[in-house]
Short mmCIF file of C-alpha atoms in Angstrom, two decimals:
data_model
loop_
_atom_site.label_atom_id
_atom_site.label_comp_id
_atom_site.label_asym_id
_atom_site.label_seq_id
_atom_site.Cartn_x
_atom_site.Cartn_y
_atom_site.Cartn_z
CA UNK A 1 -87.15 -132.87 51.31
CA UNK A 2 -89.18 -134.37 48.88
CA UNK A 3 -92.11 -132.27 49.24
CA UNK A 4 -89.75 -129.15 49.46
CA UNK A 5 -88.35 -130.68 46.01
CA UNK A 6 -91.64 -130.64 44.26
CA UNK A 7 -92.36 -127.09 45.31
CA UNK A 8 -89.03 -125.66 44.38
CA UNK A 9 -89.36 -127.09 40.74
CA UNK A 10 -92.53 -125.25 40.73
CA UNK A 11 -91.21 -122.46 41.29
CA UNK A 12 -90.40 -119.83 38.02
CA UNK A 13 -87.35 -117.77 38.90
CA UNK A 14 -85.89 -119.02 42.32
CA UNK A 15 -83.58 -116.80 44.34
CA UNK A 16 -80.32 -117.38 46.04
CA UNK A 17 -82.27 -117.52 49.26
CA UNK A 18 -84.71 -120.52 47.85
CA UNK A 19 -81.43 -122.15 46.39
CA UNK A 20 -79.88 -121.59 49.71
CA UNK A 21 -82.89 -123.61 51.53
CA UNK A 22 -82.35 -126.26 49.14
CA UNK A 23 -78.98 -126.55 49.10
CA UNK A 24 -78.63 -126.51 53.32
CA UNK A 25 -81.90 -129.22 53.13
CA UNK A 26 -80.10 -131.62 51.33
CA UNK A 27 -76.76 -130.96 53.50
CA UNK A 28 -78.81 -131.95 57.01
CA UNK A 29 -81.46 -134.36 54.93
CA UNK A 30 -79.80 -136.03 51.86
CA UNK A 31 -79.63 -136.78 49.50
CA UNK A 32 -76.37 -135.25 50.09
CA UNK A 33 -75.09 -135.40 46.16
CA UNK A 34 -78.47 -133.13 45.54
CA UNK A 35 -76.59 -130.13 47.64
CA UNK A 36 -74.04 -130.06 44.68
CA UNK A 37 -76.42 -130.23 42.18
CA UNK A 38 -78.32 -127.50 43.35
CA UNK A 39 -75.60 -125.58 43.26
CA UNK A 40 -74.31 -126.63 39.87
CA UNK A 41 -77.81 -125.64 38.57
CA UNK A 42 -77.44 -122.22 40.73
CA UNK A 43 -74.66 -121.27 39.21
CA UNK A 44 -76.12 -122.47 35.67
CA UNK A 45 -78.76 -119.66 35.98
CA UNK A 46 -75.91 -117.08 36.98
CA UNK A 47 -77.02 -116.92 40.70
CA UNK A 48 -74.26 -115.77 42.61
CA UNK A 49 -73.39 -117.73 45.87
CA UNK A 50 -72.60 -116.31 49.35
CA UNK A 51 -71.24 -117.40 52.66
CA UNK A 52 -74.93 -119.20 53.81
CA UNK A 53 -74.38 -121.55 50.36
CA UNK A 54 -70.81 -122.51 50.67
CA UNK A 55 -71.04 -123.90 54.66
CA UNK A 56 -74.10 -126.55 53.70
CA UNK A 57 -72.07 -127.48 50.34
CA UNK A 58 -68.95 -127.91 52.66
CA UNK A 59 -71.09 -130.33 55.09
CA UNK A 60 -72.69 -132.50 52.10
CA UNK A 61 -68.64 -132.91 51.08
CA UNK A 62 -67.95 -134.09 54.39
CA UNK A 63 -71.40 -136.39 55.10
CA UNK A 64 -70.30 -137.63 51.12
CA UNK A 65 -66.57 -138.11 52.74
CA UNK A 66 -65.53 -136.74 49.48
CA UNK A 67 -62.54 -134.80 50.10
CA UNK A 68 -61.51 -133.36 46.36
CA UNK A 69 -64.71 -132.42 45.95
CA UNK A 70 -64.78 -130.54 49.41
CA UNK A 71 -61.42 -129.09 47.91
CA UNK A 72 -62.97 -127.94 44.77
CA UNK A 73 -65.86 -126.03 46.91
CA UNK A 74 -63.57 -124.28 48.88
CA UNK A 75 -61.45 -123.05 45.73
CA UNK A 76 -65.12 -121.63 45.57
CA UNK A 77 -64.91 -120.27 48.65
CA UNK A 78 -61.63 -118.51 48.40
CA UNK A 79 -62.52 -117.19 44.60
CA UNK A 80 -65.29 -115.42 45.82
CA UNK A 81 -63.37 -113.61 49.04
CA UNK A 82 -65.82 -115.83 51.96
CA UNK A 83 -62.92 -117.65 53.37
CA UNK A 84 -62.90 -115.73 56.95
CA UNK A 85 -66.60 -116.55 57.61
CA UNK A 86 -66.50 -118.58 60.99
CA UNK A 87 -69.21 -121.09 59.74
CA UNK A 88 -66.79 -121.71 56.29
CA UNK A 89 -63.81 -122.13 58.50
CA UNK A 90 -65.73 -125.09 60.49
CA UNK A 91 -67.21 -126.58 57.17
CA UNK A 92 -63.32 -126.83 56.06
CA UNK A 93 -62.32 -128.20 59.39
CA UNK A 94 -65.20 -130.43 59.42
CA UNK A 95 -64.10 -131.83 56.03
CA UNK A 96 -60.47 -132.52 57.06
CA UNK A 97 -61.42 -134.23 60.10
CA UNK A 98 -64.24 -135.82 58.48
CA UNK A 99 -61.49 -137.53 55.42
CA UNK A 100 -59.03 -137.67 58.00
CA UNK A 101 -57.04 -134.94 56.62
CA UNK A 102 -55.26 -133.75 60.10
CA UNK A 103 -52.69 -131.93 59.14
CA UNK A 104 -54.90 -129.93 56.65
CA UNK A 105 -57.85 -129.34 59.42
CA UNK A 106 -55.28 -128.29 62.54
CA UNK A 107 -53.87 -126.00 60.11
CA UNK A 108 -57.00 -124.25 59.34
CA UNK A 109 -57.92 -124.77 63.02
CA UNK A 110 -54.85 -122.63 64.13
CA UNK A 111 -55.38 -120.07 61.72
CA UNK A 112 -59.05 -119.13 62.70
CA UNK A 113 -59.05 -116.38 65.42
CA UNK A 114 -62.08 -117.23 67.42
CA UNK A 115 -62.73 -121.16 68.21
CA UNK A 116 -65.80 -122.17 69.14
CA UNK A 117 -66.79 -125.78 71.38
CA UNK A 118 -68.06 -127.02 67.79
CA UNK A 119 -64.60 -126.70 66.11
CA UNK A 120 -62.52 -128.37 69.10
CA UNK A 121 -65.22 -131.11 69.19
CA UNK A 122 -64.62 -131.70 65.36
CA UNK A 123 -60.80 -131.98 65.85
CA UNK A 124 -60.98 -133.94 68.88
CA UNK A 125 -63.13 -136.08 67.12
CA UNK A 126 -61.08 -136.61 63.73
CA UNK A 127 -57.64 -136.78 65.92
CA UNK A 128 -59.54 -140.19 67.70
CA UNK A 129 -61.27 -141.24 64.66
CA UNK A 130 -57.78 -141.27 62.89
CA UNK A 131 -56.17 -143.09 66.22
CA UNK A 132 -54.41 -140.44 67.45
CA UNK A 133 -55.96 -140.62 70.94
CA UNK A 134 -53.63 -139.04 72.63
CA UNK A 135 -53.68 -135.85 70.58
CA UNK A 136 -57.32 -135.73 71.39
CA UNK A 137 -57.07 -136.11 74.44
CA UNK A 138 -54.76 -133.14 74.44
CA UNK A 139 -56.89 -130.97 72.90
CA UNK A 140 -59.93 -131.85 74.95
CA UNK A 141 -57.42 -130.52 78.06
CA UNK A 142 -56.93 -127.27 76.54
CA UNK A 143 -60.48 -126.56 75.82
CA UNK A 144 -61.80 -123.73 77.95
CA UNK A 145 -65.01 -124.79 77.35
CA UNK A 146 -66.87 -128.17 76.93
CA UNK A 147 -70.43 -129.16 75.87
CA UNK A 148 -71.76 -132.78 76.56
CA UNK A 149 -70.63 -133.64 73.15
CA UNK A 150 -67.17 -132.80 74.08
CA UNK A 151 -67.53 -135.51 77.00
CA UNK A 152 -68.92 -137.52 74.91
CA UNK A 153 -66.48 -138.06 72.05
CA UNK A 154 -63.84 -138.21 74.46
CA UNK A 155 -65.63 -140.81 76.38
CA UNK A 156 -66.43 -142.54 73.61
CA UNK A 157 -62.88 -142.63 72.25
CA UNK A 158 -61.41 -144.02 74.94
CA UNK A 159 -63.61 -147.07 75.52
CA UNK A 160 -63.21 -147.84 71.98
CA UNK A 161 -59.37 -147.41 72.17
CA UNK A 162 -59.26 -150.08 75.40
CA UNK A 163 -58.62 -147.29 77.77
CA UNK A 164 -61.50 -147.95 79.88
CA UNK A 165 -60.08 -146.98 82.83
CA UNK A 166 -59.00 -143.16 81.28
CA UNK A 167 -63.18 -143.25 80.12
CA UNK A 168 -64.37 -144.05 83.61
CA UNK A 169 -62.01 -140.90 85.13
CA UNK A 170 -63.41 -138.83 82.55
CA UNK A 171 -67.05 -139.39 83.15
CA UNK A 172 -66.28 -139.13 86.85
CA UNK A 173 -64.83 -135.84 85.94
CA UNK A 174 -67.37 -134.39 83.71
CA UNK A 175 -70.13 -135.49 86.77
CA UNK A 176 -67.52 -133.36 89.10
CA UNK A 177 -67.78 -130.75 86.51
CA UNK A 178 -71.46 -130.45 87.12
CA UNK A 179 -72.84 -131.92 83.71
CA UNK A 180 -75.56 -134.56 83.42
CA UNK A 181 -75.08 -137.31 81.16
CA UNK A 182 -77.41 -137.69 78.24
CA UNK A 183 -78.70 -141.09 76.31
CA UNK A 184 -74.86 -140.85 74.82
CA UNK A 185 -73.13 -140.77 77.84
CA UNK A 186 -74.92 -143.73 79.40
CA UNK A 187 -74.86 -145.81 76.31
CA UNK A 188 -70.89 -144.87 75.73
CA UNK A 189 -70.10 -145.84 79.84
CA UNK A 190 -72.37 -148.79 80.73
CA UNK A 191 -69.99 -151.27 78.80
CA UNK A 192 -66.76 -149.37 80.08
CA UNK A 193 -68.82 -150.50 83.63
CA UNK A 194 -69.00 -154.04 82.89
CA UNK A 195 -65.43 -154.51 81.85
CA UNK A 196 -64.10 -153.07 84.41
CA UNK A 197 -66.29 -154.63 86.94
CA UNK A 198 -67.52 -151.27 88.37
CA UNK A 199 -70.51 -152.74 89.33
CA UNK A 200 -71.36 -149.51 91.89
CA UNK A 201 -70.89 -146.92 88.85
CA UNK A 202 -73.00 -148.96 86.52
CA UNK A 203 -76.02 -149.17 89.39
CA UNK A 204 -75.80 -145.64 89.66
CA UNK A 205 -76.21 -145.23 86.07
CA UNK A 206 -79.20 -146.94 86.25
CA UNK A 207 -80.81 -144.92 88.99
CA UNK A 208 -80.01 -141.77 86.82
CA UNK A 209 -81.46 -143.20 84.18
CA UNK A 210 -84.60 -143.75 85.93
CA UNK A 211 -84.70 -140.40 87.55
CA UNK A 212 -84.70 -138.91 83.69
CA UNK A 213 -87.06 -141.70 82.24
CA UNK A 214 -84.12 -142.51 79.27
CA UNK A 215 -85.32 -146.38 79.57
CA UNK A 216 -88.83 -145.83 78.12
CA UNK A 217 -87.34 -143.04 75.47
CA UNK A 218 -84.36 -144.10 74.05
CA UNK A 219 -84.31 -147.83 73.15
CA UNK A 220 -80.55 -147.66 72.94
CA UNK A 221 -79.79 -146.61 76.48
CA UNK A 222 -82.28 -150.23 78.06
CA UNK A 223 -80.17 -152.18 75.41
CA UNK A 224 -76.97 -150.94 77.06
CA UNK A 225 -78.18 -151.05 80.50
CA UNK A 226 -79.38 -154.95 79.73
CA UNK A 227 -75.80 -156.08 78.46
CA UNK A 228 -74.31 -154.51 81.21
CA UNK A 229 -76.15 -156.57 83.87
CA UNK A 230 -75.75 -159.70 81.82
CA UNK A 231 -71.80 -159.06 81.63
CA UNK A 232 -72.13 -158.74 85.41
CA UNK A 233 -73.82 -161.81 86.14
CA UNK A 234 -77.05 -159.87 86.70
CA UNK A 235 -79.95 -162.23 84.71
CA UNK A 236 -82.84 -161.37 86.80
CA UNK A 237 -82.49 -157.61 86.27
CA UNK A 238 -81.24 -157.87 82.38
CA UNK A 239 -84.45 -159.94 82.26
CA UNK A 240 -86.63 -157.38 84.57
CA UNK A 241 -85.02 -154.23 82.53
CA UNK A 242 -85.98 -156.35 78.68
CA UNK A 243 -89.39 -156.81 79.92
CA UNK A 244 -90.48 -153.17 81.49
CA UNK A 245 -88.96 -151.79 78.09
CA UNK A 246 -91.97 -150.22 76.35
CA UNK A 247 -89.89 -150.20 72.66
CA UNK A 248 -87.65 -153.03 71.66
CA UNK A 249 -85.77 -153.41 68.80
CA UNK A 250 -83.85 -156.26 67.36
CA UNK A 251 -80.56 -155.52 69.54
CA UNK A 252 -82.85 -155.48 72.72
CA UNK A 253 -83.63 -159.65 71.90
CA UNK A 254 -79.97 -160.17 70.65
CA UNK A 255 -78.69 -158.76 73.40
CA UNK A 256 -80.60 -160.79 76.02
CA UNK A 257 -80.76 -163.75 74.19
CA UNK A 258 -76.88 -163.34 74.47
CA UNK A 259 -76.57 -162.70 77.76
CA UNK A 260 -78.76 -166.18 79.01
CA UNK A 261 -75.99 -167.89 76.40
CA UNK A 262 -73.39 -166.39 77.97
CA UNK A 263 -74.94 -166.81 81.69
CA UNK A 264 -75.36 -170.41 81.22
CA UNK A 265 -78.87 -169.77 79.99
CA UNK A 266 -78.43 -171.42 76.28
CA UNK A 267 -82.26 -173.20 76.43
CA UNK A 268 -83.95 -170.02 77.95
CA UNK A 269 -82.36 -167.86 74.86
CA UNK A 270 -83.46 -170.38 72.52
CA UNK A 271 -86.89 -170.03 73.78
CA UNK A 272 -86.73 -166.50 73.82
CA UNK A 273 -85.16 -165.87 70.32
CA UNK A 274 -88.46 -167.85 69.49
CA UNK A 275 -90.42 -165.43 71.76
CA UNK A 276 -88.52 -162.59 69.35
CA UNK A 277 -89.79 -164.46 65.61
CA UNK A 278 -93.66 -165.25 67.52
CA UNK A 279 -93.59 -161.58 68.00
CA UNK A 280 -92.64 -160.36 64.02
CA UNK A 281 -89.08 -159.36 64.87
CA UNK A 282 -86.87 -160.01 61.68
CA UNK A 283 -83.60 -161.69 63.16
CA UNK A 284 -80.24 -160.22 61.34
CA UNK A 285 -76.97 -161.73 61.47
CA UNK A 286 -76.38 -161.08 65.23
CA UNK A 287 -79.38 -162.61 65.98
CA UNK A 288 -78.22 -165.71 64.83
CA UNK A 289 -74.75 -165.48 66.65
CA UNK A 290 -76.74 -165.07 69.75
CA UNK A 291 -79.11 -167.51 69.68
CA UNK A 292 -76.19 -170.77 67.98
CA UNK A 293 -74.41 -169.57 70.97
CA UNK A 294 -77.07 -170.38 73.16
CA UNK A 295 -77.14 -174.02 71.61
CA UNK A 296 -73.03 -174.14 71.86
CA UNK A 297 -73.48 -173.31 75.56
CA UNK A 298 -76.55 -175.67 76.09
CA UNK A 299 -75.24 -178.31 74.18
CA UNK A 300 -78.20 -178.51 71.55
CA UNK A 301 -76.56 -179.69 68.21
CA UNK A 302 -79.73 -180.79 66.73
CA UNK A 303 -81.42 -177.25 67.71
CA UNK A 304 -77.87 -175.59 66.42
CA UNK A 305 -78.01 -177.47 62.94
CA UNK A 306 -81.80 -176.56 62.35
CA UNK A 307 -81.38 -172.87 63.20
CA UNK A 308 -78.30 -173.04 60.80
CA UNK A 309 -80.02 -174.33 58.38
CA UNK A 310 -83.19 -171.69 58.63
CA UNK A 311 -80.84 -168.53 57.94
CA UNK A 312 -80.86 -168.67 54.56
CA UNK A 313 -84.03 -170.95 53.82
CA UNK A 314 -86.43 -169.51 56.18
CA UNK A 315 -85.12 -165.86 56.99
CA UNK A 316 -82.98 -164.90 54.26
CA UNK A 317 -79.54 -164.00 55.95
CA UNK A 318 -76.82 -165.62 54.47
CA UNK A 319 -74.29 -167.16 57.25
CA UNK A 320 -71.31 -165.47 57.94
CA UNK A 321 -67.92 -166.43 59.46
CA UNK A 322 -68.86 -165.63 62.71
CA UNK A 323 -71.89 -168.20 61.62
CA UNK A 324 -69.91 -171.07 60.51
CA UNK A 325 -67.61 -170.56 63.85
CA UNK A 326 -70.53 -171.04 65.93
CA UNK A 327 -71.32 -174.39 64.53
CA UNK A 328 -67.71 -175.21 64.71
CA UNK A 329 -68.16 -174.79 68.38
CA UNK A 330 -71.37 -176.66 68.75
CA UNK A 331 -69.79 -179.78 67.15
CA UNK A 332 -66.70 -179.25 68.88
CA UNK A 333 -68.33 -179.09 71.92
CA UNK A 334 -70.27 -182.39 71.60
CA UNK A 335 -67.58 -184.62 70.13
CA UNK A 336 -68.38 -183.90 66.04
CA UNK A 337 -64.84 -182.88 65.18
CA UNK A 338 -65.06 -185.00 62.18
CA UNK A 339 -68.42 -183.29 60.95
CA UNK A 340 -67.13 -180.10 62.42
CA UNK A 341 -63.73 -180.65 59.56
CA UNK A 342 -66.14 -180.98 57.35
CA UNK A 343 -67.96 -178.18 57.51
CA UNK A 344 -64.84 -176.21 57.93
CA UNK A 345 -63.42 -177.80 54.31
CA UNK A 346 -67.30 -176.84 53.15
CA UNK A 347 -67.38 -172.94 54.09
CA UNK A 348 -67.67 -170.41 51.16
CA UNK A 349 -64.85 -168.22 52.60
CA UNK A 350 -61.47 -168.72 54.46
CA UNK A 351 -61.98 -170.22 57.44
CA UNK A 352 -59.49 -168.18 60.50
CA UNK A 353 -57.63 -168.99 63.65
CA UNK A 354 -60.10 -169.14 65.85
CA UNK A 355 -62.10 -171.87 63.77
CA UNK A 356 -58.37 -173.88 63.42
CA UNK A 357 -57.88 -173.02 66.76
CA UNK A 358 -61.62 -174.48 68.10
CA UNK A 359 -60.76 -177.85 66.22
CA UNK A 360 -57.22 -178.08 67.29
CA UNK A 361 -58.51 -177.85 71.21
CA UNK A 362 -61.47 -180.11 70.31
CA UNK A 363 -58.86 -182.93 68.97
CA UNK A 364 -56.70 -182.52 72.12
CA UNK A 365 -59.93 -183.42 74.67
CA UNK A 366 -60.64 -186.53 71.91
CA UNK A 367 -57.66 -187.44 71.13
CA UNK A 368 -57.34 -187.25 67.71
CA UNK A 369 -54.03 -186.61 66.43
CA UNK A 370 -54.86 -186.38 63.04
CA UNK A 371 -57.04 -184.05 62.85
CA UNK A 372 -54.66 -182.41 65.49
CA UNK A 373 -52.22 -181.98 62.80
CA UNK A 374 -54.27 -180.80 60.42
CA UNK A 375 -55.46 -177.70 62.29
CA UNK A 376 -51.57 -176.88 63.55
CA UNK A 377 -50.42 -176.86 59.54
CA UNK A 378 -53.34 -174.33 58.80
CA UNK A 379 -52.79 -172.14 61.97
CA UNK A 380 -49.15 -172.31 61.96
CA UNK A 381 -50.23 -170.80 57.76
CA UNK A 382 -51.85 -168.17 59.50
CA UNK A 383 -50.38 -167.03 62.57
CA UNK A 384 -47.14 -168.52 62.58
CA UNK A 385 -45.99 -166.61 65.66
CA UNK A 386 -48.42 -167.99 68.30
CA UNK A 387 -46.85 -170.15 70.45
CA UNK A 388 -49.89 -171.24 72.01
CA UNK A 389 -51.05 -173.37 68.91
CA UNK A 390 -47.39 -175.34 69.12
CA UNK A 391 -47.55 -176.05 72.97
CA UNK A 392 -51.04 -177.33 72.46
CA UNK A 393 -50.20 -180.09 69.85
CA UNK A 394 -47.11 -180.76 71.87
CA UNK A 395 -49.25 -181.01 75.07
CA UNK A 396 -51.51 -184.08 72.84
CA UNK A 397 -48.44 -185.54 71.96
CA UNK A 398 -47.00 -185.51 75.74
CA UNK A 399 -50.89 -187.12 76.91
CA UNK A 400 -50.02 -190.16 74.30
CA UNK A 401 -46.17 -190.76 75.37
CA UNK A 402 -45.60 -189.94 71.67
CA UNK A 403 -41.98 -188.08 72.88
CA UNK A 404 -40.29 -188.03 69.51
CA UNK A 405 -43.35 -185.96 68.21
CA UNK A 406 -42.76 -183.85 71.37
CA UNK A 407 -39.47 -182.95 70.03
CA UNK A 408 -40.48 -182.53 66.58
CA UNK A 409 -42.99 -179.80 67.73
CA UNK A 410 -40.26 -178.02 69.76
CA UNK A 411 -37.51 -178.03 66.57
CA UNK A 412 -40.65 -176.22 64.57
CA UNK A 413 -40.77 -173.24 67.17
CA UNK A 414 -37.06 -173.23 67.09
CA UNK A 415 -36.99 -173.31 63.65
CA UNK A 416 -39.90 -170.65 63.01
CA UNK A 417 -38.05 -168.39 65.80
CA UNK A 418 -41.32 -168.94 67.94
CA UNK A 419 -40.57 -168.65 71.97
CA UNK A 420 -43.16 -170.24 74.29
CA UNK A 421 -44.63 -167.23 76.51
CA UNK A 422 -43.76 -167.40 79.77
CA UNK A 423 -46.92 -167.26 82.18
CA UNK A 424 -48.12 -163.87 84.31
CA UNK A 425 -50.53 -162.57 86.06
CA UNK A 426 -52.08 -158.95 85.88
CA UNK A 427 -53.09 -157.35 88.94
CA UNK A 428 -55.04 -153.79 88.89
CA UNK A 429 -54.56 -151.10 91.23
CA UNK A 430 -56.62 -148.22 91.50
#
C-alpha cells in the first residue's frame, strides 16, 4: 500500500476507479483510517461515489470498530440510492456484528432478500462474539448452506464458551458432512480434545494433519498439536512433534516448556527455555510464566528468583500478576511464606485471590497462624462468598486444638451469610 500510495499521489487527475483501488486497499491493508480519507479527499475534488466505494469504506468502519462513523457512511449510502446492493447490505451487517450492534445487524439481515454463507457467518459470528451462543447456534441450524468458516466459528464458539462437548459433536458432524478441516479447525479442536480426554479424536487429528502436511506449514496447528499431547500426558511425542517442526515461534517453546512444568518436567523446561534464548528467541510474558512454573514444580527457588529478576533487567518485560503469582508459589512451595508476604506487600498492583489464597494454604502446611489470618482478612475483602477460604483457616485452627477460634470462624460465615458447600462428584455420560 505504500508503493500504491506513492503512485497515486503522482497521479494528476485520478478517477473514481483509482480512488476506488485506494479506498478498497486500505479497507483489506490499513491503514484503515486512510479508506476515509481517501474518500473525504474524493469527494473534495467532486468525484462522485458508487456502490464499489461505499462496501470497502463500510469494512474500514468495521476493522476501525467505529460504529458512528460506519453510521455516518451509510447515511452516504442511503443519500445516494445504493442501499439494495448485496455487498452494502453485508458491509452494514458486518458493522453491526462487528460493534456488537445485534439488533441493528439481524434487522438488516432480515430485510435483505438473498443471503449469502458470508452474511450468516457474520451474524453467527457477532451473536457468539456478543455471548449469545445459543442464538448462534440457531442460526448456524437454519443455514442451508455452510462453508468451513461456518464450522469454524461455530466450533470455535463453543470451546471458548465451555461447551466442549457441543464443539466435539459439531466437528464430528461437519466430518459426517463430508468437509475437511483446515489449519482452523485443527487448531480450534485439539484443546477441546485434551479437555475432554478424547485422546482417540485428538490422534486422529494428528494423522490428518500429517496426511495434508499442516505441521511443516502452519506453525500454529504443531503448537496446538504439542499442548494437546502435553495436556494428555504425552511428553515424548509433544517433545518428538517440537523438534520435527521446521518453523517455531515463541508459543512453540512456551508451550513445551509448559508442558515439561506441568508433566513434572520443571528442570528439563528450564533447560529448554535456555535452549529457546541460546537460539535468539525473545521470551514475552508467557515465556516467563512457563518457564517460573517449571522452577515452582521443580522446586528451584534460587533458579525462580534469578529468572525473576532477569525480566526486566536482562529482557525488558516488565512482570505481571500472573509473574508475581508464580513466585508466590515458588516460595510457598519451599517454606518462604514470610519472604513470599513480602513480596506480596511489595507488588506494584493489587495482589488477587489466588495469591491470598496460595499463602493462606502455604500457612496451613507450616503452621503459621498469623500469617493465616492475614490472608483470610484480605480474601474474605475480596471474595467474601467463598466458603472454601473460611473452612481452610478453621481446618488450621482444628490441627492446633485452638476450638474457640474454630467457633469464631464459623460465627463469621454465619454472620457473612456464607454456607459451607456440600461435597459432589461429577460423573460424564456420553
Amino acid at each position: 500500500m505504500s508503493y500504491a500510495t506513492r503512485l497515486f499521489q503522482q497521479t494528476p487527475n485520478p478517477n473514481k476507479n483509482l480512488f476506488n483501488s485506494m479506498i478498497k486497499g486500505y479497507s483489506l491493508r490499513g491503514p484503515f483510517g486512510n479508506a476515509l480519507l481517501s474518500f473525504n479527499l474524493m469527494k473534495s475534488q467532486a468525484i462522485f461515489p458508487d456502490e464499489y466505494t461505499f462496501a470497502p469504506l463500510l469494512k474500514a468502519s468495521s476493522s476501525l470498530c467505529e460504529f458512528r462513523i460506519g453510521q455516518c457512511v451509510h447515511s452516504q449510502v442511503l443519500r445516494s440510492g445504493f442501499e439494495s446492493f448485496s455487498s452494502i447490505q453485508i458491509g452494514i451487517v458486518e458493522l453491526c456484528s462487528t460493534c456488537l450492534r445485534m439488533d441493528d445487524a439481524k434487522k438488516v439481515f432480515d430485510e435483505m432478500p438473498h443471503r449469502d454463507v458470508i452474511v450468516w457467518n457474520l451474524l453467527i459470528r457477532g451473536f457468539c462474539k456478543g455471548g449469545n451462543v445459543d442464538m448462534g447456534l440457531s442460526l448456524f441450524r437454519k443455514m442451508s448452506e455452510r462453508s468451513i468458516v461456518s464450522w469454524n466459528s461455530m466450533i470455535s464458539c463453543l470451546a471458548q464458551s465451555g461447551r466442549d462437548s457441543e464443539a466435539l459433536r459439531i466437528f464430528v458432524e461437519m466430518l459426517e458432512q463430508g468437509f475437511e478441516p483446515d489449519d482452523a479447525t485443527v487448531v480450534s479442536v485439539l484443546p477441546v480434545c485434551a479437555r475432554l480426554g478424547a485422546v482417540d479424536v485428538g490422534q486422529w487429528i494428528h494423522s490428518y494433519i500429517d496426511s495434508k502436511g499442516l505441521l511443516q506449514e502452519v506453525v500454529s496447528v504443531g503448537n496446538a498439536l504439542i499442548d494437546f499431547y502435553c495436556k494428555c500426558g504425552s511428553l515424548e511425542l509433544a517433545s518428538a512433534i517440537f523438534r520435527r517442526m521446521h518453523h517455531r515461534d515463541v508459543i512453540t517453546w512456551n508451550v513445551m516448556v509448559l508442558g515439561l512444568a506441568f508433566n513434572g518436567k520443571g528442570q528439563h523446561g528450564v533447560e529448554l527455555f535456555e535452549e529457546m534464548l541460546n537460539k535468539g528467541v525473545k521470551p514475552n510474558h508467557a515465556s516467563f510464566v512457563s518457564v517460573l512454573a517449571c522452577c515452582a514444580h521443580a522446586g528451584l527457588v534460587e533458579k525462580g528468583r534469578d529468572l525473576f529478576a532477569s525480566m526486566s533487567l536482562s529482557h525488558n518485560v516488565k512482570p505481571k500478576l500472573e509473574h508475581y503469582g508464580c513466585m508466590v508459589d515458588i516460595l510457598c512451595r519451599n517454606g518462604g511464606i514470610k519472604e513470599a508476604h513480602d513480596m506480596i506487600k511489595s507488588m506494584p498492583m493489587k495482589p488477587n485471590a489466588a495469591l491470598w489464597g496460595s499463602l493462606l494454604s502455604s500457612c496451613r502446611t507450616y503452621g503459621d497462624l498469623e500469617l493465616a489470618e492475614t490472608a483470610l482478612c484480605e480474601l474474605i475483602n475480596l471474595e467474601p462468598w467463598n466458603s472454601g477460604n473460611y473452612v481452610l483457616l478453621s481446618n488450621i485452627y482444628a490441627e492446633e486444638g485452638r476450638w474457640e477460634k474454630v467457633e469464631q470462624v464459623r460465627v463469621l460465615m454465619r454472620d457473612n451469610c456464607v454456607k459451607k458447600e456440600p461435597g459432589h462428584s461429577a460423573v460424564g455420560f456420553s
